Amino acid sequence: MIRFEKVTKYYKNNVGLENVSVHINKGDFVFLVGPSGAGKSTFIKLILKEIEADSGSILVNEKEVTSLSNRQIPILRRSIGIVFQDFRLLPKKTVFENVAFAMEIIHKSPRTIRRQVPQILSLVGIANKASKYPDELSAGEQQRVAIARAIVNNPTVLIADEPTGNLDPDTAWEIMKLLEQINLRGTTIVMVTHAKDIVDRMNKRVIVIDKGKIVRDNVGAYGIDVFETPSCQPEGGVFSQDVK
Amino acid sequence: MSLASIFSISAMLLILGLFFIVAVNINMATEAAKQDYETVQVYLQDEVTFEEAQVLIDSFKRIEGVSETQYLDKETALLQWKAKWGESGYLLDSLGNNPLPNSILITVSQLEAADQVVLKAGKAQGIEDVKYYKETVEKLLKITNFIQIGALIIMVFLIIVAVVVVSNTIKLTVFARSREITMMKYVGATNWFIRGPFLVEGMLIGIFSALISVGIIALTYSKISELIGQDVFIILSTPMVPVSFMTINLISIFLAVGISIGACGSIISMRRFLDT
Ligand SMILES: Nc1ncnc2c1ncn2[C@@H]1O[C@H](COP(=O)(O)OP(=O)(O)O)[C@@H](O)[C@H]1O
Ligand SMILES: [Mg+2]
């Protein structure tokens, strides 16, 4: 499903990832944790081919990402859904339009769009908000819209970058339940998070990255002890910089 | 915002149009003159009678190298022009009085003879003007060349400026919609899908500019040919290129150039955005 084989990525003066090998199976639910600057964003950007690896092999759905041409990148991204900490909804579009937008981009017919958007909205639990604008929704509802947009094209992988970072604990937990439900439908989920309580409570596979290396990879708790720095404040989010 | 682009492309197209008009008119005059360059045409003053003209003809005939001489009265001359200009011949109808003088056409077999004829005509009585096309043709060819090269250099420069202005204009729109574009890329939109609307914007800017500048040029040109068309005809013995011909040609050229500039500008404006 997602396989990194000795992947290394250096920036000018920084280590992004160094000789990372990891395998995420189809249907897995994986937490990606680690301190700021550990290489989590780098990991995700490599999956999406936003950046190029210096060496190593990256397989996503059995396809070698590192050798994809620019033309093939959109095809790769259509098989991956993404959710951000700050939702990234388009403010001038309604909930329906925000989700429909993702389908229009891959040339789905208006008929298909009219049929599938309500289905996906009811799956994420906001069927009654279709005609609302993002600023009329609570934070939790906005994240549900973002999730609907991410999964409406049936991606095999859903990447969630601190999806609960802007939510209060109860709402955060509801979103986690939703993600778990999506995972049960067969979608692989990779979630970057700093929320220790959530990781502990979910009891899923946890990959800990530090200084560009995987320092732990097992099912269980967050394991704060592996970090030298106790400060794990939420950061700006993986995609806070614009796509170059 | 896109007004700046329309303004800059229009300005560029207007200058392009100016070059085009000048070049086409000079070209036409050159072509017309070229055909007759082995002929010397001696224009006679209105007072000169047919008999006096015959005396002059005899004197020209005596020059070595003159192969043919012919008296051409003003009515025949006008008819010939009309025939020559074919469909555009009706333009000559607007001239009112026949502006052409009676003349003698002298065809030479050696070019030196032409110089002799010119020399002799200069001394003779009753002669208004001598048209000796060889020099004119050479001069016109030089001017045409010069204008073409100059125009090309200026055009390249202006096109670059226009593309930069357009790309900066569209960059503003692109930035205003950067959230949406970023999201489109994450969802897997192809670059051409993302470019689409901006490409259309650029091309619309090009089309507007083309229409505006063709309008301005057609108006100005028809005014100019109304005002000086007759003088041009008398001086160059060539009518100006008709307005309709100009407009039809310019509209296709301007649309092509305008749309290309608009499209290039928008593609360039998005290049950095669509890199990854
Ligand atoms: N575009 C970049 N240019 C230079 N260094 C970078 C760039 N992006 C990330 N880095 C560096 O690479 C390392 C890993 O960054 P990142 O993958 O963003 O970590 P995380 O998301 O875990 O906080 C950090 O030291 C960071 O400063
Ligand atoms: Mg990060």
Coordinates of C-alpha atoms and ligand atoms in Angstrom, one line a residue:
Chain A
M1 CA 0.0 0.0 0.0
I2 CA 2.6 2.6 1.2
R3 CA 6.1 1.3 1.2
F4 CA 9.2 3.4 1.9
E5 CA 12.5 1.6 1.1
K6 CA 15.7 3.4 2.4
V7 CA 14.2 6.8 1.6
T8 CA 16.4 9.8 2.2
K9 CA 15.6 13.4 1.7
Y10 CA 17.9 16.2 2.7
Y11 CA 17.2 19.9 2.5
K12 CA 20.0 22.4 2.1
N13 CA 21.1 22.3 5.7
N14 CA 18.5 20.0 7.3
V15 CA 17.8 16.4 7.4
G16 CA 14.2 15.7 6.2
L17 CA 14.3 11.9 6.3
E18 CA 17.3 9.6 6.5
N19 CA 17.3 6.1 5.3
V20 CA 13.7 5.4 6.3
S21 CA 12.1 2.1 5.5
V22 CA 8.5 1.4 6.5
H23 CA 5.5 -0.5 5.3
I24 CA 1.9 0.6 5.8
N25 CA -0.6 -2.1 4.8
K26 CA -3.9 -1.6 3.0
G27 CA -6.6 -0.9 5.7
D28 CA -4.1 0.2 8.3
F29 CA -4.7 3.0 10.7
V30 CA -1.4 4.6 11.5
F31 CA -0.4 7.5 13.8
L32 CA 2.6 9.5 12.7
V33 CA 4.0 11.3 15.7
G34 CA 7.2 13.1 16.6
P35 CA 8.5 16.5 17.7
S36 CA 8.5 19.5 15.5
G37 CA 11.0 19.2 12.7
A38 CA 11.2 15.5 13.0
G39 CA 10.3 14.8 9.4
K40 CA 6.6 14.1 9.5
S41 CA 5.7 16.7 6.8
T42 CA 8.5 15.4 4.7
F43 CA 7.1 11.9 5.0
I44 CA 3.7 13.1 3.8
K45 CA 5.0 15.3 1.0
L46 CA 7.0 12.4 -0.3
I47 CA 3.9 10.3 -0.5
L48 CA 2.1 13.0 -2.4
K49 CA 5.2 13.8 -4.5
E50 CA 5.2 17.4 -3.5
I51 CA 8.9 16.9 -3.1
E52 CA 11.4 14.5 -4.6
A53 CA 13.3 12.0 -2.6
D54 CA 17.1 12.1 -2.9
S55 CA 17.3 8.3 -2.9
G56 CA 15.2 5.2 -2.0
S57 CA 12.0 3.9 -3.3
I58 CA 8.4 4.9 -2.4
L59 CA 5.6 2.7 -3.5
V60 CA 2.0 3.9 -3.2
N61 CA -0.6 1.4 -4.4
E62 CA 2.2 -0.7 -6.0
K63 CA 3.3 2.3 -8.1
E64 CA 6.8 3.8 -7.8
V65 CA 6.1 7.4 -6.8
T66 CA 9.7 8.5 -7.3
S67 CA 9.6 7.8 -11.0
L68 CA 6.2 9.4 -11.8
S69 CA 6.2 12.0 -14.4
N70 CA 4.6 15.4 -13.7
R71 CA 1.7 14.3 -15.8
Q72 CA 1.1 11.3 -13.6
I73 CA 1.1 13.2 -10.3
P74 CA -2.6 14.1 -10.5
I75 CA -3.5 10.5 -10.9
L76 CA -1.5 9.6 -7.8
R77 CA -3.2 12.3 -5.8
R78 CA -6.6 11.2 -6.8
S79 CA -6.0 8.0 -4.9
I80 CA -5.0 9.9 -1.8
G81 CA -7.4 12.0 0.3
I82 CA -6.1 14.8 2.5
V83 CA -7.5 16.5 5.6
F84 CA -5.8 19.5 7.2
Q85 CA -5.8 21.0 10.7
D86 CA -7.3 24.2 9.3
F87 CA -10.0 22.5 7.2
R88 CA -9.1 24.5 4.0
L89 CA -12.7 24.8 2.8
L90 CA -13.5 27.3 0.1
P91 CA -15.4 30.1 2.0
K92 CA -17.5 31.2 -1.0
K93 CA -18.8 27.7 -1.7
T94 CA -21.5 25.9 0.1
V95 CA -20.9 22.6 1.8
F96 CA -22.3 20.8 -1.2
E97 CA -20.2 22.8 -3.6
N98 CA -17.0 22.2 -1.5
V99 CA -17.5 18.5 -1.8
A100 CA -18.7 18.6 -5.4
F101 CA -15.6 20.6 -6.3
A102 CA -13.4 17.5 -5.7
M103 CA -15.6 15.5 -8.1
E104 CA -15.7 18.2 -10.8
I105 CA -12.0 18.2 -10.9
I106 CA -11.9 14.6 -12.0
H107 CA -14.6 15.2 -14.5
K108 CA -17.5 13.4 -12.7
S109 CA -20.9 14.0 -14.4
P110 CA -23.3 16.4 -12.7
R111 CA -25.7 13.5 -12.3
T112 CA -23.1 11.5 -10.4
I113 CA -22.2 14.5 -8.3
R114 CA -25.9 15.2 -7.4
R115 CA -26.3 11.6 -6.3
Q116 CA -23.0 11.0 -4.5
V117 CA -22.5 14.2 -2.6
P118 CA -25.6 13.8 -0.3
Q119 CA -24.6 10.2 0.3
I120 CA -21.1 11.2 1.5
L121 CA -22.5 14.1 3.5
S122 CA -24.8 11.8 5.4
L123 CA -21.9 9.4 5.9
V124 CA -19.9 12.1 7.7
G125 CA -23.1 13.2 9.6
I126 CA -23.9 16.6 8.1
A127 CA -26.6 15.7 5.6
N128 CA -28.7 18.6 6.7
K129 CA -25.9 21.3 6.2
A130 CA -25.5 20.9 2.4
S131 CA -26.6 24.4 1.6
K132 CA -24.7 26.1 4.4
Y133 CA -21.5 28.1 4.0
P134 CA -18.3 27.1 6.0
D135 CA -18.5 30.1 8.3
E136 CA -22.0 29.0 9.3
L137 CA -20.7 25.7 10.7
S138 CA -18.9 24.7 13.9
A139 CA -15.3 23.7 13.7
G140 CA -16.2 20.0 14.0
E141 CA -18.8 20.3 11.2
Q142 CA -16.2 22.1 9.0
Q143 CA -13.8 19.2 9.5
R144 CA -16.5 16.8 8.6
V145 CA -17.0 18.7 5.3
A146 CA -13.3 18.5 4.7
I147 CA -13.3 14.8 5.4
A148 CA -16.3 14.4 3.0
R149 CA -14.3 16.2 0.3
A150 CA -11.3 14.0 1.0
I151 CA -13.1 10.7 0.7
V152 CA -15.8 11.5 -1.9
N153 CA -13.6 10.1 -4.8
N154 CA -12.9 6.9 -2.8
P155 CA -9.2 7.3 -2.2
T156 CA -7.3 4.2 -1.0
V157 CA -5.4 6.4 1.5
L158 CA -6.6 9.2 3.7
I159 CA -3.9 11.4 5.1
A160 CA -5.0 13.5 8.1
D161 CA -2.6 16.2 9.2
E162 CA -3.5 17.1 12.8
P163 CA -7.2 16.9 12.0
T164 CA -8.1 17.5 15.6
G165 CA -5.6 20.3 16.3
N166 CA -8.3 23.0 16.2
L167 CA -11.0 21.1 18.0
D168 CA -12.1 20.7 21.6
P169 CA -11.6 17.2 23.1
D170 CA -15.2 16.0 22.6
T171 CA -15.4 17.2 19.0
A172 CA -11.9 15.7 18.4
W173 CA -13.1 12.4 19.7
E174 CA -16.1 12.5 17.4
I175 CA -13.9 13.1 14.4
M176 CA -11.7 10.2 15.5
K177 CA -14.7 8.0 15.6
L178 CA -15.6 9.1 12.1
L179 CA -12.0 8.4 10.9
E180 CA -12.2 5.0 12.4
Q181 CA -15.5 4.4 10.6
I182 CA -13.9 5.4 7.3
N183 CA -11.0 3.1 8.1
L184 CA -13.4 0.2 8.6
R185 CA -14.7 0.7 5.1
G186 CA -11.1 -0.2 3.9
T187 CA -9.5 3.2 3.6
T188 CA -5.9 3.3 4.9
I189 CA -5.4 6.2 7.3
V190 CA -2.2 8.0 8.1
M191 CA -2.7 10.6 10.8
V192 CA -0.1 13.1 12.0
T193 CA -0.9 14.2 15.5
H194 CA 0.4 15.6 18.7
A195 CA -2.6 14.6 20.7
K196 CA -1.3 12.1 23.2
D197 CA -4.7 11.3 24.7
I198 CA -6.2 10.4 21.3
V199 CA -3.3 8.1 20.3
D200 CA -3.5 6.4 23.7
R201 CA -7.2 5.9 23.5
M202 CA -7.3 4.7 19.9
N203 CA -4.7 2.0 20.5
K204 CA -3.5 1.9 16.9
R205 CA -0.1 1.5 15.2
V206 CA 2.2 4.4 16.1
I207 CA 5.2 5.4 14.0
V208 CA 7.5 7.7 15.9
I209 CA 9.8 9.8 13.8
D210 CA 12.7 11.9 15.3
K211 CA 15.4 13.7 13.5
G212 CA 14.5 12.1 10.2
K213 CA 14.5 8.6 11.5
I214 CA 11.9 6.1 12.6
V215 CA 12.6 5.6 16.3
R216 CA 9.7 3.4 17.2
D217 CA 6.9 1.6 15.3
N218 CA 4.5 -0.5 17.2
V219 CA 0.8 -0.8 18.3
G220 CA 0.1 1.0 21.5
A221 CA 0.4 4.3 23.3
Y222 CA 1.9 7.6 22.3
G223 CA 5.0 7.1 24.4
I224 CA 6.1 10.6 25.2
D225 CA 9.3 9.2 26.8
V226 CA 11.0 8.8 23.4
F227 CA 11.2 12.5 22.8
E228 CA 14.1 14.5 24.2
T229 CA 12.1 17.6 24.1
P230 CA 8.9 17.4 26.1
S231 CA 7.3 20.3 24.2
C232 CA 5.0 18.9 21.6
Q233 CA 2.9 21.9 20.8
P234 CA 0.8 21.6 17.7
E235 CA 2.7 23.2 14.8
G236 CA 1.4 25.1 11.8
G237 CA 0.4 21.9 10.1
V238 CA 2.0 19.9 7.4
F239 CA 0.7 22.0 4.5
S240 CA 1.0 25.4 6.1
Q241 CA 3.4 26.4 3.3
D242 CA 1.8 26.7 -0.1
V243 CA 2.5 24.0 -2.6
K244 CA 5.5 25.2 -4.5
Chain B
M1 CA -6.8 45.4 -13.4
S2 CA -7.1 43.6 -16.7
L3 CA -7.6 47.0 -18.1
A4 CA -3.8 47.5 -17.9
S5 CA -3.4 44.4 -20.0
I6 CA -5.9 45.4 -22.5
F7 CA -4.3 48.8 -22.8
S8 CA -0.9 47.4 -23.2
I9 CA -1.8 44.8 -25.8
S10 CA -3.9 47.3 -27.7
A11 CA -1.0 49.8 -27.7
M12 CA 1.2 47.1 -29.0
L13 CA -1.3 46.0 -31.7
L14 CA -1.8 49.6 -32.8
I15 CA 1.9 50.0 -33.4
L16 CA 1.9 46.6 -35.2
G17 CA -1.0 47.8 -37.3
L18 CA 0.8 51.0 -38.2
F19 CA 3.8 49.1 -39.4
F20 CA 1.5 46.8 -41.3
I21 CA -0.3 49.6 -43.1
V22 CA 2.9 51.4 -44.0
A23 CA 4.6 48.2 -45.1
V24 CA 1.6 47.0 -47.2
N25 CA 1.2 50.3 -48.9
I26 CA 4.9 50.6 -49.7
N27 CA 5.0 47.1 -50.9
M28 CA 2.1 47.8 -53.2
A29 CA 3.7 50.8 -54.6
T30 CA 7.0 48.9 -55.1
E31 CA 5.3 46.1 -56.8
A32 CA 3.5 48.5 -59.2
A33 CA 6.7 50.3 -59.9
K34 CA 8.7 47.2 -60.4
Q35 CA 6.7 46.1 -63.4
D36 CA 7.5 49.3 -65.2
Y37 CA 11.0 49.8 -64.3
E38 CA 12.3 49.3 -67.8
T39 CA 9.9 52.0 -68.9
V40 CA 10.3 55.7 -68.6
Q41 CA 7.1 57.7 -68.4
V42 CA 7.3 61.3 -69.5
Y43 CA 4.3 63.3 -68.3
L44 CA 3.3 66.2 -70.6
Q45 CA 2.0 69.5 -69.6
D46 CA -1.7 70.0 -70.4
E47 CA -1.0 72.6 -73.1
V48 CA 1.1 70.2 -75.2
T49 CA -0.8 69.1 -78.3
F50 CA -0.8 65.7 -79.9
E51 CA 1.3 67.0 -82.7
E52 CA 3.9 68.6 -80.4
A53 CA 3.9 65.3 -78.6
Q54 CA 4.7 63.4 -81.8
V55 CA 7.8 65.7 -82.3
L56 CA 9.0 64.8 -78.8
I57 CA 8.4 61.1 -79.5
D58 CA 10.5 61.3 -82.6
S59 CA 13.3 62.8 -80.7
F60 CA 13.2 60.1 -78.1
K61 CA 13.1 57.4 -80.8
R62 CA 16.4 58.6 -82.1
I63 CA 18.1 57.6 -78.8
E64 CA 19.9 54.3 -79.2
G65 CA 18.5 51.6 -77.0
V66 CA 14.9 52.9 -77.1
S67 CA 12.8 50.0 -78.4
E68 CA 9.3 51.4 -78.2
T69 CA 7.5 54.6 -77.7
Q70 CA 3.8 55.1 -77.1
Y71 CA 1.6 58.1 -76.6
L72 CA -0.8 57.6 -73.7
D73 CA -3.7 60.0 -73.4
K74 CA -5.1 60.7 -69.9
E75 CA -8.4 58.9 -70.5
T76 CA -6.7 55.7 -71.6
A77 CA -4.3 55.9 -68.7
L78 CA -7.2 56.0 -66.3
L79 CA -8.9 53.1 -67.9
Q80 CA -5.6 51.1 -67.7
W81 CA -5.4 51.9 -64.0
K82 CA -8.9 50.7 -63.5
A83 CA -8.2 47.5 -65.3
K84 CA -5.0 47.0 -63.3
W85 CA -6.7 47.4 -60.0
G86 CA -9.5 45.0 -60.9
E87 CA -11.9 44.8 -58.1
S88 CA -10.6 47.8 -56.3
G89 CA -10.9 49.8 -59.5
Y90 CA -14.0 51.4 -58.2
L91 CA -11.8 53.4 -55.9
L92 CA -10.7 55.4 -58.8
D93 CA -14.3 56.4 -59.5
S94 CA -14.1 58.6 -56.4
L95 CA -11.4 60.7 -57.9
G96 CA -13.8 63.0 -59.8
N97 CA -11.6 64.8 -62.3
N98 CA -9.1 62.6 -64.0
P99 CA -5.9 63.6 -62.2
L100 CA -3.7 61.8 -64.8
P101 CA -1.7 63.8 -67.4
N102 CA -1.1 62.8 -71.0
S103 CA 2.2 61.0 -71.2
I104 CA 4.7 59.3 -73.4
L105 CA 5.8 55.8 -72.5
I106 CA 9.3 54.9 -73.6
T107 CA 10.4 51.3 -73.3
V108 CA 14.2 50.8 -73.3
S109 CA 16.1 47.7 -74.1
Q110 CA 19.3 48.9 -72.4
L111 CA 19.2 50.7 -69.1
E112 CA 21.7 53.3 -70.2
A113 CA 19.2 54.5 -72.7
A114 CA 16.8 55.2 -69.9
D115 CA 19.3 57.7 -68.5
Q116 CA 19.6 59.3 -71.9
V117 CA 15.8 59.6 -72.1
V118 CA 15.7 61.2 -68.7
L119 CA 18.4 63.6 -69.7
K120 CA 16.7 64.6 -72.9
A121 CA 13.3 65.0 -71.3
G122 CA 14.9 67.3 -68.7
K123 CA 15.9 69.7 -71.5
A124 CA 12.8 69.5 -73.6
Q125 CA 9.9 71.9 -73.5
G126 CA 6.4 71.1 -72.4
I127 CA 7.3 68.3 -70.0
E128 CA 5.9 68.3 -66.5
D129 CA 7.6 65.3 -65.0
V130 CA 9.6 62.2 -65.7
K131 CA 8.9 59.0 -64.0
Y132 CA 11.9 56.7 -64.1
Y133 CA 11.2 53.8 -61.8
K134 CA 14.5 52.1 -61.5
E135 CA 15.7 54.4 -58.8
T136 CA 12.4 54.6 -57.1
V137 CA 12.1 50.8 -57.0
E138 CA 15.5 50.5 -55.5
K139 CA 14.8 53.1 -52.9
L140 CA 11.4 51.6 -52.1
L141 CA 13.0 48.2 -51.7
K142 CA 15.6 49.6 -49.3
I143 CA 12.9 51.4 -47.3
T144 CA 10.7 48.4 -47.2
N145 CA 13.6 46.3 -45.9
F146 CA 14.5 48.8 -43.3
I147 CA 11.0 49.1 -42.1
Q148 CA 10.5 45.4 -41.9
I149 CA 13.7 44.9 -39.9
G150 CA 12.9 47.8 -37.6
A151 CA 9.4 46.7 -37.2
L152 CA 10.4 43.2 -36.3
I153 CA 12.8 44.4 -33.5
I154 CA 10.3 46.8 -32.1
M155 CA 7.5 44.1 -32.3
V156 CA 9.6 41.5 -30.4
F157 CA 10.2 44.1 -27.7
L158 CA 6.6 45.1 -27.5
I159 CA 5.3 41.6 -27.4
I160 CA 7.6 40.8 -24.4
V161 CA 6.3 43.8 -22.6
A162 CA 2.7 42.9 -23.3
V163 CA 3.3 39.3 -22.1
V164 CA 4.8 40.5 -18.9
V165 CA 2.0 42.9 -18.2
V166 CA -0.6 40.2 -18.9
S167 CA 1.2 37.6 -16.8
N168 CA 1.4 40.1 -13.9
T169 CA -2.3 40.9 -14.2
I170 CA -3.3 37.3 -14.1
K171 CA -0.9 36.6 -11.3
L172 CA -3.0 38.8 -9.1
T173 CA -6.1 36.7 -9.9
V174 CA -4.1 33.5 -9.3
F175 CA -2.9 34.7 -5.9
A176 CA -6.5 35.7 -5.0
R177 CA -7.5 32.1 -5.7
S178 CA -4.4 30.4 -4.4
R179 CA -6.3 28.5 -1.7
E180 CA -8.6 27.0 -4.3
I181 CA -5.7 26.2 -6.6
T182 CA -3.7 24.5 -3.9
M183 CA -6.8 22.4 -3.0
M184 CA -7.3 21.5 -6.6
K185 CA -3.8 20.2 -6.8
Y186 CA -4.3 18.1 -3.7
V187 CA -7.5 16.6 -5.1
G188 CA -5.7 15.7 -8.2
A189 CA -6.6 18.3 -10.8
T190 CA -4.4 18.3 -13.8
N191 CA -2.4 21.4 -14.5
W192 CA -4.4 22.1 -17.7
F193 CA -7.7 21.9 -15.7
I194 CA -6.3 24.4 -13.2
R195 CA -5.0 26.7 -16.0
G196 CA -8.3 26.6 -17.9
P197 CA -10.1 29.5 -16.4
F198 CA -6.9 31.7 -16.3
L199 CA -6.1 30.8 -19.9
V200 CA -9.6 31.8 -20.9
E201 CA -9.1 35.1 -19.0
G202 CA -5.9 35.8 -20.9
M203 CA -7.4 34.9 -24.2
L204 CA -10.4 37.2 -23.6
I205 CA -8.0 40.0 -22.8
G206 CA -6.3 39.3 -26.1
I207 CA -9.6 39.2 -28.0
F208 CA -10.8 42.5 -26.5
S209 CA -7.5 44.2 -27.3
A210 CA -7.6 42.9 -30.9
L211 CA -11.1 44.2 -31.4
I212 CA -10.4 47.6 -29.9
S213 CA -7.3 48.1 -31.9
V214 CA -8.8 46.9 -35.2
G215 CA -11.6 49.3 -34.6
I216 CA -9.3 52.2 -34.0
I217 CA -7.1 51.4 -37.0
A218 CA -10.0 50.9 -39.4
L219 CA -11.5 54.3 -38.4
T220 CA -8.3 56.1 -38.6
Y221 CA -7.2 54.5 -41.8
S222 CA -10.5 55.2 -43.6
K223 CA -10.3 58.8 -42.5
I224 CA -6.7 59.0 -43.7
S225 CA -7.4 57.5 -47.1
E226 CA -10.4 59.8 -47.5
L227 CA -8.2 62.7 -46.8
I228 CA -5.0 61.9 -48.7
G229 CA -6.0 58.9 -50.9
Q230 CA -6.2 61.1 -53.9
D231 CA -2.8 62.8 -53.3
V232 CA -1.2 59.4 -52.7
F233 CA -2.7 58.2 -56.0
I234 CA -1.3 61.2 -57.9
I235 CA 2.1 61.1 -56.3
L236 CA 2.6 57.3 -56.4
S237 CA 0.2 56.4 -59.2
T238 CA -1.0 53.8 -56.8
P239 CA -4.2 53.9 -54.9
M240 CA -3.9 53.2 -51.1
V241 CA -4.7 49.7 -50.0
P242 CA -8.5 49.6 -49.5
V243 CA -9.8 49.9 -45.9
S244 CA -11.8 46.6 -46.2
F245 CA -8.7 44.6 -47.2
M246 CA -6.7 46.2 -44.4
T247 CA -9.4 45.5 -41.8
I248 CA -9.9 41.9 -42.8
N249 CA -6.2 41.2 -42.7
L250 CA -5.6 43.1 -39.5
I251 CA -8.5 41.4 -37.6
S252 CA -7.0 37.9 -38.2
I253 CA -3.5 39.0 -37.4
F254 CA -4.5 41.0 -34.3
L255 CA -6.7 38.1 -33.0
A256 CA -3.9 35.7 -33.5
V257 CA -1.3 37.9 -31.8
G258 CA -3.7 39.1 -29.1
I259 CA -4.8 35.6 -28.2
S260 CA -1.3 34.2 -28.2
I261 CA 0.0 37.0 -25.9
G262 CA -2.9 36.5 -23.6
A263 CA -2.4 32.8 -23.5
C264 CA 1.4 33.0 -23.0
G265 CA 0.9 35.6 -20.3
S266 CA -1.5 33.4 -18.3
I267 CA 0.6 30.3 -18.7
I268 CA 3.7 32.1 -17.6
S269 CA 1.9 33.6 -14.6
M270 CA 1.0 30.1 -13.4
R271 CA 4.3 28.5 -14.1
R272 CA 5.7 28.7 -10.5
F273 CA 2.3 27.8 -9.1
L274 CA 2.1 24.5 -11.0
D275 CA 5.6 23.4 -10.6
T276 CA 4.8 20.5 -8.2
Ligands
LIG1 N1 11.7 23.5 2.4 C1 12.6 23.2 3.4 N2 13.8 23.8 3.3 C2 14.7 23.5 4.2 N3 14.5 22.8 5.2 C3 13.3 22.2 5.4 C4 12.3 22.4 4.5 N4 11.2 21.7 4.9 C5 11.5 21.1 6.1 N5 12.8 21.4 6.4 C6 13.6 20.9 7.5 O1 13.5 19.5 7.5 C7 13.3 19.0 8.8 C8 12.0 18.1 8.8 O2 11.0 19.0 8.6 P1 9.4 18.5 8.6 O3 9.4 17.3 7.7 O4 8.6 19.7 8.2 O5 9.2 18.1 10.1 P2 7.8 18.0 10.9 O6 6.7 18.1 9.9 O7 7.9 16.7 11.6 O8 7.8 19.1 11.9 C9 13.3 20.2 9.7 O9 14.6 20.3 10.2 C10 12.9 21.3 8.8 O10 13.5 22.5 9.3
MG2 MG 5.4 19.7 9.9

